[in-house]
Tab-separated table of C-alpha atoms and ligand atoms in Angstrom:
chain	number	residue	atom	x	y	z
F	1	MET	CA	71.946	244.484	125.694
F	2	SER	CA	75.201	242.706	126.530
F	3	LEU	CA	77.808	241.594	124.049
F	4	SER	CA	80.158	239.219	125.755
F	5	ARG	CA	83.700	239.504	124.505
F	6	PRO	CA	86.556	237.079	125.128
F	7	GLY	CA	88.450	238.324	128.145
F	8	ASP	CA	91.942	238.021	126.707
F	9	ALA	CA	91.697	241.212	124.630
F	10	VAL	CA	92.878	244.699	125.371
F	11	LEU	CA	89.983	247.101	125.117
F	12	ILE	CA	91.050	250.504	123.822
F	13	VAL	CA	88.529	253.255	124.412
F	14	GLY	CA	89.177	255.898	121.773
F	15	ALA	CA	90.542	255.775	118.244
F	16	GLY	CA	92.816	258.790	117.898
F	17	LEU	CA	96.543	258.610	117.503
F	18	ALA	CA	97.227	257.085	120.960
F	19	GLY	CA	94.522	254.440	120.586
F	20	LEU	CA	95.399	253.289	117.089
F	21	PHE	CA	99.164	253.363	117.630
F	22	LEU	CA	98.712	251.238	120.726
F	23	ALA	CA	96.447	248.808	118.866
F	24	LEU	CA	99.170	248.315	116.279
F	25	LYS	CA	101.882	247.919	118.933
F	26	LEU	CA	99.884	245.207	120.702
F	27	ALA	CA	100.294	242.610	117.935
F	28	PRO	CA	99.786	239.713	118.160
F	29	ARG	CA	97.553	240.276	121.183
F	30	ARG	CA	93.966	240.959	120.277
F	31	ALA	CA	92.877	244.621	120.496
F	32	ILE	CA	89.327	245.921	120.424
F	33	VAL	CA	89.170	249.624	119.591
F	34	LEU	CA	85.980	251.511	120.443
F	35	SER	CA	85.474	254.601	118.351
F	36	PRO	CA	82.548	256.890	119.251
F	37	THR	CA	82.079	257.843	115.594
F	38	LYS	CA	83.202	256.549	112.247
F	39	LEU	CA	86.958	256.187	112.489
F	40	GLY	CA	88.758	259.478	112.158
F	41	LEU	CA	85.740	261.776	112.583
F	42	ALA	CA	86.033	262.654	116.277
F	43	SER	CA	89.740	262.653	116.849
F	44	SER	CA	91.709	265.766	117.745
F	45	SER	CA	94.816	264.009	116.457
F	46	ALA	CA	93.589	264.203	112.870
F	47	TRP	CA	93.254	267.997	113.263
F	48	ALA	CA	96.778	268.586	114.532
F	49	GLN	CA	98.564	271.022	112.290
F	50	GLY	CA	101.867	271.429	114.079
F	51	GLY	CA	103.369	267.958	113.856
F	52	MET	CA	105.643	266.116	116.221
F	53	ALA	CA	108.568	267.539	118.161
F	54	VAL	CA	111.576	265.289	118.000
F	55	ALA	CA	115.271	265.859	118.573
F	56	LEU	CA	116.787	264.623	115.326
F	57	ALA	CA	118.506	267.629	113.787
F	58	GLN	CA	122.244	268.243	113.972
F	59	GLY	CA	123.026	270.250	117.079
F	60	ASP	CA	119.876	269.070	118.824
F	61	SER	CA	119.683	266.388	121.516
F	62	ALA	CA	117.264	264.627	123.803
F	63	ASP	CA	118.748	266.644	126.656
F	64	LEU	CA	117.936	269.944	124.984
F	65	HIS	CA	114.452	268.791	124.073
F	66	ALA	CA	113.857	267.620	127.640
F	67	ARG	CA	115.177	270.924	128.958
F	68	ASP	CA	112.765	272.924	126.749
F	69	THR	CA	109.889	270.660	127.831
F	70	ILE	CA	110.708	271.204	131.509
F	71	GLU	CA	111.083	274.959	131.069
F	72	ALA	CA	107.773	275.343	129.221
F	73	GLY	CA	105.992	273.276	131.950
F	74	ALA	CA	106.606	275.992	134.532
F	75	GLY	CA	108.027	273.898	137.313
F	76	LEU	CA	105.655	270.922	137.153
F	77	VAL	CA	107.158	268.630	134.507
F	78	ASP	CA	108.533	265.342	135.819
F	79	PRO	CA	112.142	265.437	134.514
F	80	VAL	CA	112.316	261.624	134.169
F	81	VAL	CA	109.268	261.665	131.930
F	82	ALA	CA	110.570	264.633	129.893
F	83	ARG	CA	113.803	262.797	129.264
F	84	LEU	CA	112.019	259.579	128.365
F	85	LEU	CA	109.770	261.441	125.908
F	86	ALA	CA	112.659	263.177	124.258
F	87	SER	CA	114.887	260.080	124.014
F	88	GLU	CA	112.252	257.656	122.727
F	89	GLY	CA	110.812	260.162	120.225
F	90	PRO	CA	113.216	259.434	117.314
F	91	SER	CA	112.339	255.696	117.340
F	92	ARG	CA	108.624	256.463	117.307
F	93	VAL	CA	109.076	258.825	114.320
F	94	ARG	CA	110.876	256.018	112.538
F	95	ASP	CA	107.894	253.758	113.324
F	96	LEU	CA	105.591	256.290	111.729
F	97	ILE	CA	107.818	256.560	108.643
F	98	ALA	CA	107.677	252.757	108.380
F	99	LEU	CA	103.893	253.001	108.458
F	100	GLY	CA	104.035	255.320	105.466
F	101	VAL	CA	103.730	258.775	107.027
F	102	PRO	CA	105.209	261.135	104.388
F	103	PHE	CA	107.001	263.632	106.606
F	104	ASP	CA	108.354	266.680	104.795
F	105	ARG	CA	111.936	266.457	103.662
F	106	THR	CA	114.701	268.928	102.863
F	107	PRO	CA	116.171	268.909	99.321
F	108	ASP	CA	118.948	266.575	100.552
F	109	GLY	CA	116.406	264.062	101.878
F	110	ALA	CA	116.674	264.779	105.641
F	111	LEU	CA	113.516	265.341	107.679
F	112	ALA	CA	112.505	269.020	107.516
F	113	GLN	CA	112.100	270.409	111.036
F	114	SER	CA	110.457	273.690	111.930
F	115	LEU	CA	110.574	275.977	114.863
F	116	GLU	CA	107.682	276.530	117.253
F	117	ALA	CA	107.360	278.644	120.353
F	118	ALA	CA	109.587	277.848	123.365
F	119	HIS	CA	111.678	275.331	121.407
F	120	SER	CA	115.350	276.230	121.417
F	121	ARG	CA	115.857	274.379	118.101
F	122	PRO	CA	113.758	273.755	114.977
F	123	ARG	CA	112.557	270.211	115.770
F	124	VAL	CA	108.939	269.802	114.619
F	125	VAL	CA	108.476	267.261	111.842
F	126	ARG	CA	105.500	268.032	109.628
F	127	VAL	CA	103.570	266.817	106.627
F	128	ALA	CA	102.713	269.099	103.720
F	129	GLY	CA	103.124	272.113	105.992
F	130	ASP	CA	100.116	271.852	108.302
F	131	LEU	CA	98.653	268.410	107.564
F	132	ALA	CA	100.648	266.209	109.973
F	133	GLY	CA	97.712	265.072	112.081
F	134	LYS	CA	95.642	264.044	109.073
F	135	ALA	CA	98.498	262.262	107.333
F	136	ILE	CA	99.460	260.365	110.485
F	137	MET	CA	95.876	259.339	111.157
F	138	ASP	CA	95.337	258.281	107.528
F	139	ALA	CA	98.390	256.008	107.721
F	140	LEU	CA	97.396	254.536	111.081
F	141	THR	CA	93.741	254.011	110.076
F	142	ALA	CA	94.789	252.150	106.925
F	143	ALA	CA	97.263	250.008	108.955
F	144	ALA	CA	94.755	249.288	111.730
F	145	ARG	CA	92.109	248.182	109.245
F	146	GLU	CA	94.571	245.717	107.705
F	147	HIS	CA	95.714	243.982	110.894
F	148	ALA	CA	93.791	240.891	111.871
F	149	HIS	CA	94.529	241.264	115.619
F	150	ILE	CA	92.626	244.610	115.687
F	151	GLU	CA	88.853	244.787	115.793
F	152	ILE	CA	87.451	248.290	115.276
F	153	VAL	CA	84.001	248.948	116.666
F	154	GLU	CA	82.602	252.214	115.319
F	155	GLY	CA	79.746	254.262	116.677
F	156	ARG	CA	79.949	253.167	120.299
F	157	ARG	CA	80.751	255.671	123.027
F	158	ALA	CA	81.813	254.339	126.449
F	159	GLU	CA	79.929	255.794	129.447
F	160	ALA	CA	81.146	253.819	132.467
F	161	LEU	CA	83.940	251.507	133.526
F	162	LEU	CA	82.889	248.044	134.647
F	163	GLN	CA	84.600	247.028	137.887
F	164	ASP	CA	84.490	243.940	140.045
F	165	ALA	CA	83.991	244.031	143.805
F	166	ASN	CA	87.726	244.639	144.292
F	167	GLY	CA	87.639	247.691	142.032
F	168	ARG	CA	89.540	245.972	139.217
F	169	VAL	CA	88.470	247.352	135.859
F	170	ARG	CA	87.020	244.611	133.665
F	171	GLY	CA	85.447	246.444	130.782
F	172	VAL	CA	83.132	249.283	129.821
F	173	ARG	CA	79.457	249.931	129.320
F	174	CYS	CA	78.535	252.065	126.328
F	175	GLU	CA	75.840	254.710	126.050
F	176	ASP	CA	73.600	252.265	124.184
F	177	GLY	CA	73.909	249.700	127.024
F	178	THR	CA	76.316	247.433	125.187
F	179	GLU	CA	79.038	246.036	127.443
F	180	PHE	CA	82.566	245.087	126.426
F	181	ARG	CA	84.663	242.940	128.749
F	182	ALA	CA	88.448	242.702	128.537
F	183	ALA	CA	91.453	241.672	130.601
F	184	ASP	CA	92.852	245.226	130.300
F	185	VAL	CA	91.142	248.510	129.465
F	186	VAL	CA	93.037	251.505	128.077
F	187	LEU	CA	91.497	254.974	128.009
F	188	ALA	CA	92.528	256.985	124.978
F	189	THR	CA	89.572	259.317	124.968
F	190	GLY	CA	91.198	262.744	124.339
F	191	GLY	CA	90.732	266.009	126.112
F	192	VAL	CA	88.250	268.538	127.435
F	193	GLY	CA	88.197	271.367	124.876
F	194	GLY	CA	84.551	270.767	124.125
F	195	LEU	CA	83.690	272.051	127.608
F	196	TYR	CA	84.618	275.516	126.357
F	197	ALA	CA	82.689	277.813	124.024
F	198	VAL	CA	85.769	278.509	121.960
F	199	THR	CA	87.853	275.406	121.216
F	200	THR	CA	89.953	273.814	118.533
F	201	ASN	CA	88.772	270.321	119.618
F	202	PRO	CA	86.012	268.186	118.192
F	203	PRO	CA	82.718	268.622	120.125
F	204	GLN	CA	83.014	265.092	121.565
F	205	ALA	CA	86.072	266.096	123.588
F	206	THR	CA	84.297	266.772	126.867
F	207	GLY	CA	86.383	264.838	129.366
F	208	GLN	CA	84.548	261.515	128.985
F	209	GLY	CA	87.566	259.408	129.952
F	210	LEU	CA	88.565	261.740	132.724
F	211	ALA	CA	85.053	261.627	134.229
F	212	MET	CA	84.696	257.868	133.851
F	213	ALA	CA	88.009	257.192	135.507
F	214	ALA	CA	87.370	259.688	138.296
F	215	ARG	CA	83.945	258.289	139.075
F	216	ALA	CA	85.531	254.801	139.243
F	217	GLY	CA	88.062	256.034	141.808
F	218	ALA	CA	91.200	256.741	139.742
F	219	LEU	CA	93.644	259.385	140.863
F	220	ILE	CA	93.510	262.562	138.754
F	221	ALA	CA	96.283	265.131	138.402
F	222	ASP	CA	96.495	268.802	137.390
F	223	PRO	CA	93.022	269.158	135.874
F	224	GLU	CA	93.164	272.963	136.272
F	225	PHE	CA	95.780	273.209	133.512
F	226	VAL	CA	93.875	273.726	130.298
F	227	GLN	CA	96.058	275.092	127.494
F	228	PHE	CA	94.584	277.777	125.283
F	229	HIS	CA	96.056	277.954	121.807
F	230	PRO	CA	96.731	281.678	121.242
F	231	THR	CA	95.768	281.797	117.568
F	232	ALA	CA	92.502	280.155	116.721
F	233	ILE	CA	91.017	281.908	113.676
F	234	ASP	CA	88.314	284.179	115.010
F	235	VAL	CA	85.581	283.828	112.404
F	236	GLY	CA	82.756	282.528	114.588
F	237	ARG	CA	83.141	278.862	113.617
F	238	ASP	CA	82.642	276.101	116.181
F	239	PRO	CA	85.070	274.355	116.622
F	240	ALA	CA	87.425	277.218	115.780
F	241	PRO	CA	89.941	276.540	113.031
F	242	LEU	CA	93.565	276.860	114.073
F	243	ALA	CA	96.305	279.101	112.677
F	244	THR	CA	99.305	276.957	113.528
F	245	GLU	CA	102.108	278.346	115.632
F	246	ALA	CA	104.444	277.348	112.777
F	247	LEU	CA	103.266	280.488	111.027
F	248	ARG	CA	104.973	282.496	113.730
F	249	GLY	CA	107.931	280.126	113.469
F	250	GLU	CA	108.169	281.257	109.823
F	251	GLY	CA	108.099	284.919	110.781
F	252	ALA	CA	104.395	285.856	110.891
F	253	HIS	CA	103.695	288.295	113.718
F	254	LEU	CA	100.905	289.393	115.998
F	255	VAL	CA	99.526	292.905	115.890
F	256	ASN	CA	96.533	294.623	117.434
F	257	GLY	CA	93.925	296.611	115.534
F	258	ALA	CA	96.212	299.638	115.473
F	259	GLY	CA	98.941	297.540	113.820
F	260	GLU	CA	101.077	297.529	116.991
F	261	ALA	CA	103.089	294.566	118.168
F	262	PHE	CA	102.112	293.632	121.737
F	263	VAL	CA	103.926	290.402	122.608
F	264	SER	CA	107.022	288.501	121.592
F	265	ASP	CA	105.740	286.203	118.844
F	266	LEU	CA	107.611	283.118	120.002
F	267	ALA	CA	107.038	283.487	123.746
F	268	ALA	CA	105.508	280.497	125.591
F	269	ARG	CA	101.959	279.657	124.593
F	270	ASP	CA	100.347	280.796	127.863
F	271	VAL	CA	102.076	284.145	127.674
F	272	VAL	CA	100.906	284.760	124.117
F	273	ALA	CA	97.362	283.572	124.910
F	274	ARG	CA	97.124	286.020	127.841
F	275	ALA	CA	98.484	288.910	125.767
F	276	ILE	CA	95.910	288.235	123.023
F	277	HIS	CA	93.177	287.892	125.615
F	278	ALA	CA	94.159	291.289	127.056
F	279	GLU	CA	94.191	293.040	123.677
F	280	ARG	CA	90.800	291.684	122.831
F	281	ALA	CA	89.368	292.526	126.270
F	282	ALA	CA	90.637	296.069	125.808
F	283	GLY	CA	88.796	296.276	122.493
F	284	ARG	CA	91.944	296.508	120.391
F	285	GLY	CA	91.579	293.129	118.739
F	286	ALA	CA	94.375	290.751	117.758
F	287	PHE	CA	95.526	289.662	114.300
F	288	LEU	CA	98.161	287.471	112.749
F	289	ASP	CA	100.052	289.146	109.956
F	290	ALA	CA	101.508	286.482	107.661
F	291	ARG	CA	101.482	288.620	104.539
F	292	GLN	CA	105.229	289.130	104.320
F	293	ALA	CA	106.426	285.973	106.039
F	294	VAL	CA	104.233	283.484	104.098
F	295	GLY	CA	102.349	285.523	101.459
F	296	ALA	CA	102.104	283.744	98.107
F	297	ARG	CA	103.440	280.476	99.630
F	298	PHE	CA	100.278	280.052	101.719
F	299	PRO	CA	98.318	277.580	99.569
F	300	GLU	CA	101.245	275.192	99.315
F	301	HIS	CA	102.836	275.611	102.777
F	302	PHE	CA	99.796	276.004	105.034
F	303	PRO	CA	96.856	274.581	103.046
F	304	THR	CA	94.589	273.972	106.062
F	305	VAL	CA	94.955	277.512	107.422
F	306	PHE	CA	94.696	278.944	103.935
F	307	ASN	CA	91.423	277.121	103.159
F	308	ALA	CA	89.940	277.985	106.584
F	309	CYS	CA	90.672	281.657	105.959
F	310	LEU	CA	89.297	281.578	102.395
F	311	ALA	CA	86.151	279.885	103.627
F	312	ALA	CA	85.622	282.848	105.979
F	313	GLY	CA	86.257	285.372	103.234
F	314	ILE	CA	89.817	286.248	104.303
F	315	ASP	CA	92.778	286.013	101.952
F	316	PRO	CA	95.742	285.617	104.317
F	317	ARG	CA	98.182	286.432	101.499
F	318	SER	CA	96.950	289.983	101.539
F	319	GLU	CA	94.861	290.352	104.691
F	320	LEU	CA	95.332	290.031	108.451
F	321	ILE	CA	93.913	286.957	110.159
F	322	PRO	CA	91.731	287.760	113.234
F	323	VAL	CA	92.751	285.484	116.127
F	324	ALA	CA	91.471	284.512	119.575
F	325	PRO	CA	92.653	282.055	122.244
F	326	ALA	CA	90.802	278.734	122.158
F	327	ALA	CA	90.793	275.762	124.545
F	328	HIS	CA	93.208	273.382	122.890
F	329	TYR	CA	94.907	270.811	125.129
F	330	HIS	CA	94.410	269.398	128.610
F	331	MET	CA	97.675	269.004	130.520
F	332	GLY	CA	95.864	267.308	133.397
F	333	GLY	CA	94.210	263.913	133.337
F	334	VAL	CA	94.180	260.408	134.752
F	335	VAL	CA	97.460	259.778	136.590
F	336	THR	CA	99.705	257.148	135.066
F	337	ASP	CA	103.175	255.813	135.759
F	338	ILE	CA	105.796	255.647	133.039
F	339	TRP	CA	104.156	252.509	131.629
F	340	GLY	CA	100.698	254.074	131.299
F	341	ARG	CA	99.240	252.283	134.342
F	342	THR	CA	96.600	254.208	136.316
F	343	THR	CA	95.939	253.787	140.028
F	344	LEU	CA	93.111	251.320	139.249
F	345	ASP	CA	93.957	247.693	138.591
F	346	GLY	CA	93.269	246.782	134.963
F	347	LEU	CA	93.033	250.403	133.792
F	348	TRP	CA	95.603	252.202	131.677
F	349	ALA	CA	95.483	255.647	130.076
F	350	VAL	CA	97.262	257.201	127.145
F	351	GLY	CA	97.279	260.420	125.147
F	352	GLU	CA	95.534	263.586	126.209
F	353	CYS	CA	93.296	261.969	128.802
F	354	ALA	CA	96.367	260.766	130.713
F	355	SER	CA	98.578	262.733	133.043
F	356	THR	CA	102.047	261.281	132.726
F	357	GLY	CA	103.895	264.313	134.115
F	358	ALA	CA	105.218	265.251	130.649
F	359	HIS	CA	103.483	268.587	130.285
F	360	GLY	CA	103.366	270.263	133.674
F	361	ALA	CA	101.454	273.527	133.707
F	362	ASN	CA	102.044	274.313	130.036
F	363	ARG	CA	102.688	271.792	127.274
F	364	LEU	CA	105.533	272.509	124.882
F	365	ALA	CA	104.152	272.841	121.338
F	366	SER	CA	103.991	269.603	119.335
F	367	ASN	CA	104.858	267.424	122.341
F	368	SER	CA	101.342	265.960	122.482
F	369	LEU	CA	101.499	263.713	119.394
F	370	LEU	CA	104.930	262.686	120.640
F	371	GLU	CA	103.622	261.793	124.088
F	372	ALA	CA	100.762	259.797	122.524
F	373	VAL	CA	103.048	257.536	120.514
F	374	VAL	CA	105.813	257.209	123.114
F	375	PHE	CA	103.393	256.093	125.841
F	376	ALA	CA	101.283	253.978	123.491
F	377	ALA	CA	104.451	252.054	122.615
F	378	ARG	CA	105.313	251.688	126.293
F	379	ILE	CA	101.839	250.315	127.110
F	380	GLY	CA	102.110	248.043	124.106
F	381	GLU	CA	105.346	246.651	125.492
F	382	ARG	CA	103.670	245.856	128.799
F	383	LEU	CA	100.429	244.391	127.394
F	384	ARG	CA	101.692	242.569	124.384
F	385	GLY	CA	101.774	239.231	126.253
F	386	ASP	CA	98.568	237.368	127.024
F	387	GLY	CA	96.037	238.936	129.335
F	388	VAL	CA	94.453	237.109	132.189
F	389	ALA	CA	90.819	236.495	131.516
F	390	ALA	CA	88.698	236.785	134.666
F	391	ASP	CA	85.135	235.984	135.279
F	392	THR	CA	84.474	237.794	138.510
F	393	PRO	CA	81.027	239.429	138.805
F	394	ILE	CA	80.680	243.080	137.871
F	395	VAL	CA	79.225	245.685	140.192
F	396	THR	CA	76.740	247.515	137.977
F	397	PRO	CA	77.743	251.182	137.669
F	398	PRO	CA	75.018	253.785	138.100
F	399	PRO	CA	73.435	255.242	134.923
F	400	VAL	CA	75.142	258.273	133.366
F	401	PRO	CA	72.670	260.750	131.883
F	402	LEU	CA	73.517	262.789	128.800
F	403	LEU	CA	73.761	266.554	129.186
F	404	PRO	CA	70.987	268.266	127.208
F	405	ASP	CA	72.152	270.699	124.497
F	406	VAL	CA	70.868	273.811	126.221
F	407	ALA	CA	72.766	272.934	129.426
F	408	ARG	CA	75.885	272.080	127.404
F	409	THR	CA	75.753	275.537	125.806
F	410	GLU	CA	75.482	277.152	129.190
F	411	LEU	CA	78.359	275.083	130.576
F	412	ARG	CA	80.575	275.996	127.655
F	413	ALA	CA	79.906	279.712	128.130
F	414	LEU	CA	80.587	279.482	131.861
F	415	MET	CA	83.849	277.614	131.354
F	416	GLN	CA	84.950	280.030	128.634
F	417	ASN	CA	84.193	283.177	130.652
F	418	HIS	CA	85.293	282.078	134.142
F	419	VAL	CA	87.606	279.080	133.853
F	420	GLY	CA	89.524	280.140	130.794
F	421	VAL	CA	92.684	282.198	130.154
F	422	VAL	CA	92.137	284.396	133.235
F	423	ARG	CA	90.371	283.177	136.394
F	424	ASP	CA	89.441	284.499	139.820
F	425	ALA	CA	87.688	283.130	142.920
F	426	ARG	CA	84.489	284.974	142.145
F	427	GLY	CA	84.076	283.507	138.673
F	428	LEU	CA	85.224	280.073	139.731
F	429	TYR	CA	82.759	279.910	142.665
F	430	ALA	CA	79.929	281.289	140.563
F	431	THR	CA	80.605	278.597	137.928
F	432	LEU	CA	80.853	275.871	140.538
F	433	GLU	CA	77.456	276.866	141.851
F	434	ARG	CA	75.854	276.827	138.410
F	435	VAL	CA	77.491	273.496	137.563
F	436	GLY	CA	76.070	272.118	140.816
F	437	ALA	CA	72.632	273.360	139.778
F	438	LEU	CA	73.000	271.742	136.351
F	439	CYS	CA	73.953	268.522	138.081
F	440	ALA	CA	70.899	268.721	140.349
F	441	ALA	CA	68.761	269.239	137.252
F	442	HIS	CA	70.348	266.709	134.928
F	443	GLY	CA	72.243	264.248	137.063
F	444	PRO	CA	75.962	263.288	137.055
F	445	CYS	CA	76.638	263.864	133.345
F	446	HIS	CA	80.289	263.416	132.419
F	447	PRO	CA	80.909	266.968	131.138
F	448	LEU	CA	79.720	268.254	134.531
F	449	THR	CA	81.997	265.866	136.401
F	450	ALA	CA	84.934	266.910	134.246
F	451	ALA	CA	84.146	270.611	134.795
F	452	ARG	CA	83.932	270.046	138.523
F	453	LEU	CA	87.380	268.448	138.634
F	454	ILE	CA	88.811	271.413	136.747
F	455	LEU	CA	86.993	273.883	139.024
F	456	ALA	CA	88.010	272.170	142.251
F	457	ALA	CA	91.699	272.201	141.343
F	458	ALA	CA	91.504	275.746	139.919
F	459	LEU	CA	90.032	276.982	143.194
F	460	GLN	CA	92.596	275.106	145.211
F	461	ARG	CA	95.554	276.476	143.259
F	462	LYS	CA	95.979	279.940	144.721
F	463	GLU	CA	98.783	281.063	142.459
F	464	SER	CA	99.424	281.702	138.771
F	465	ARG	CA	101.432	279.136	136.879
F	466	GLY	CA	101.579	278.200	133.222
F	467	ALA	CA	98.125	277.947	131.738
F	468	HIS	CA	96.418	278.612	135.088
F	469	PHE	CA	96.327	282.372	135.675
F	470	ARG	CA	94.441	283.706	138.711
F	471	SER	CA	94.025	287.502	138.560
F	472	ASP	CA	93.400	287.371	142.350
F	473	TYR	CA	96.632	285.413	142.899
F	474	PRO	CA	99.010	286.648	140.181
F	475	HIS	CA	102.156	285.415	141.977
F	476	VAL	CA	103.904	282.007	141.777
F	477	SER	CA	104.080	279.789	144.875
F	478	ALA	CA	106.210	276.718	145.483
F	479	PRO	CA	105.814	274.220	142.581
F	480	LYS	CA	103.404	271.440	143.487
F	481	ARG	CA	101.239	269.263	141.293
F	482	SER	CA	97.513	268.849	142.110
F	483	PHE	CA	96.377	265.323	142.898
F	484	LEU	CA	92.737	264.583	143.617
F	485	THR	CA	90.106	261.898	143.549
F	486	TRP	CA	86.424	262.218	142.914
F	487	GLN	CA	85.907	260.715	146.336
F	488	ASP	CA	87.863	263.691	147.824
F	489	ILE	CA	85.816	266.351	146.153
F	490	GLY	CA	82.841	264.832	144.367
F	491	THR	CA	80.895	263.291	147.205
F	492	ASN	CA	80.388	266.705	148.710
F	493	MET	CA	79.608	268.133	145.338
F	494	ASP	CA	76.981	265.511	144.551
F	495	ALA	CA	75.437	266.020	147.971
F	496	ALA	CA	75.386	269.792	147.486
F	497	ALA	CA	73.752	269.378	144.111
F	498	ALA	CA	71.067	266.975	145.277
F	499	PRO	CA	67.631	268.508	144.759
D	1	LIG	C1	100.051	274.293	116.347
D	1	LIG	O1	100.285	273.884	115.224
D	1	LIG	O2	100.211	275.480	116.660
D	1	LIG	C2	99.540	273.357	117.377
D	1	LIG	C3	100.589	272.422	117.757
D	1	LIG	C4	100.338	271.885	119.120
D	1	LIG	O3	99.303	272.209	119.747
D	1	LIG	O4	101.185	271.198	119.623
């Protein structure tokens, strides 16, 4: 089946915060937004509890925010991008307020800003405590549905980029065979958490955009850096509910099963995740104690966490919350410049699937929603004018099989156990071999391609930095980002996996 679309549109693949904010910013240019599910159901953005980091408070500044971002990123943040993110943030928050996002206010009407780990100032704007993601997405969804220049197509998941003979991206093919053509294509497909057994992401987040772009020849950066949130609520739910870092910002603290503190509560996210991993591996368990710090204020101040705990039979006002690290955010992705352009003509990327250089080896908390809106606005600025419709023939991309459930479950366990918080060559090679075998059995499914990109870079990085910790290389080497293409690594991998 082929639906021919007028070529002047911008095709946005993904309908989370980055995708919808960009669609709104494109007015009056026509935007087609592809959402793999009904709008809002498969987006990590809507689940974000923390909010958006933005330097607005007295005594804070874009310089300080940029400095914290650079420090958290463990040597790999691009300082130009950090500065741009921090300085454009306030305008983007004002855009969201104009769209009706009801950020929490102090009694005197100023934006309330809370503290999260590795921020030197309280600078996270929130909604009703832990409902920022949902409130932002509700406002954007309502606005996107109202604007005539935006067409939302629900229930279609892209599987391959359509390119002409020169490699220029001209559209996408969806899993059901439908094709969408456009003058410009923007990937806003989210992250890779669904490749892991324990994740805070929706199950659809399995590196679809990363894999599509890599297979089409785009440059990929830093895929080995997968951030684990230290405090997912460990109650056996998939995806795992989150206990926002803001709880520790309010004074909640981590203890092991013996009630002992084992890490500084507001240390960088990777440090806390490794400490919790170690306590759990040693059989001592890890718990968040918010009884004193939040206590009776829980239902009103952290309703999402409160309800997730109650649903699991835990009353966090009087009981400890069992926690475990969970795959949460991908720092790596499709390389873009400061305007969101990838290395492929006609292809742009924004949000978690992009690698702008803002996050380095370890994203600063609540910088992801910020990055999504800052870069969506920048792409909007570039693409707002008319696109050039082109009619060049498309080179048909090869079919992309779907990964069967049983193989997906195996992949998630492998990634969790060997490509997670702590890694070593043995586990990485063993996983690479099994992923190759899964590829031989099931073909070049996107989750396998995404896993192979992560594995290749994790094997190549023989040091420990930020979210990438190698127990066999615990030291830090000279700071260097990873840049790779599928053509560099994948051809050999496909050949090795061939039956
Ligand atoms: C959190 O609320 O702890 C998550 C915020 C984030 O990942 O930026």
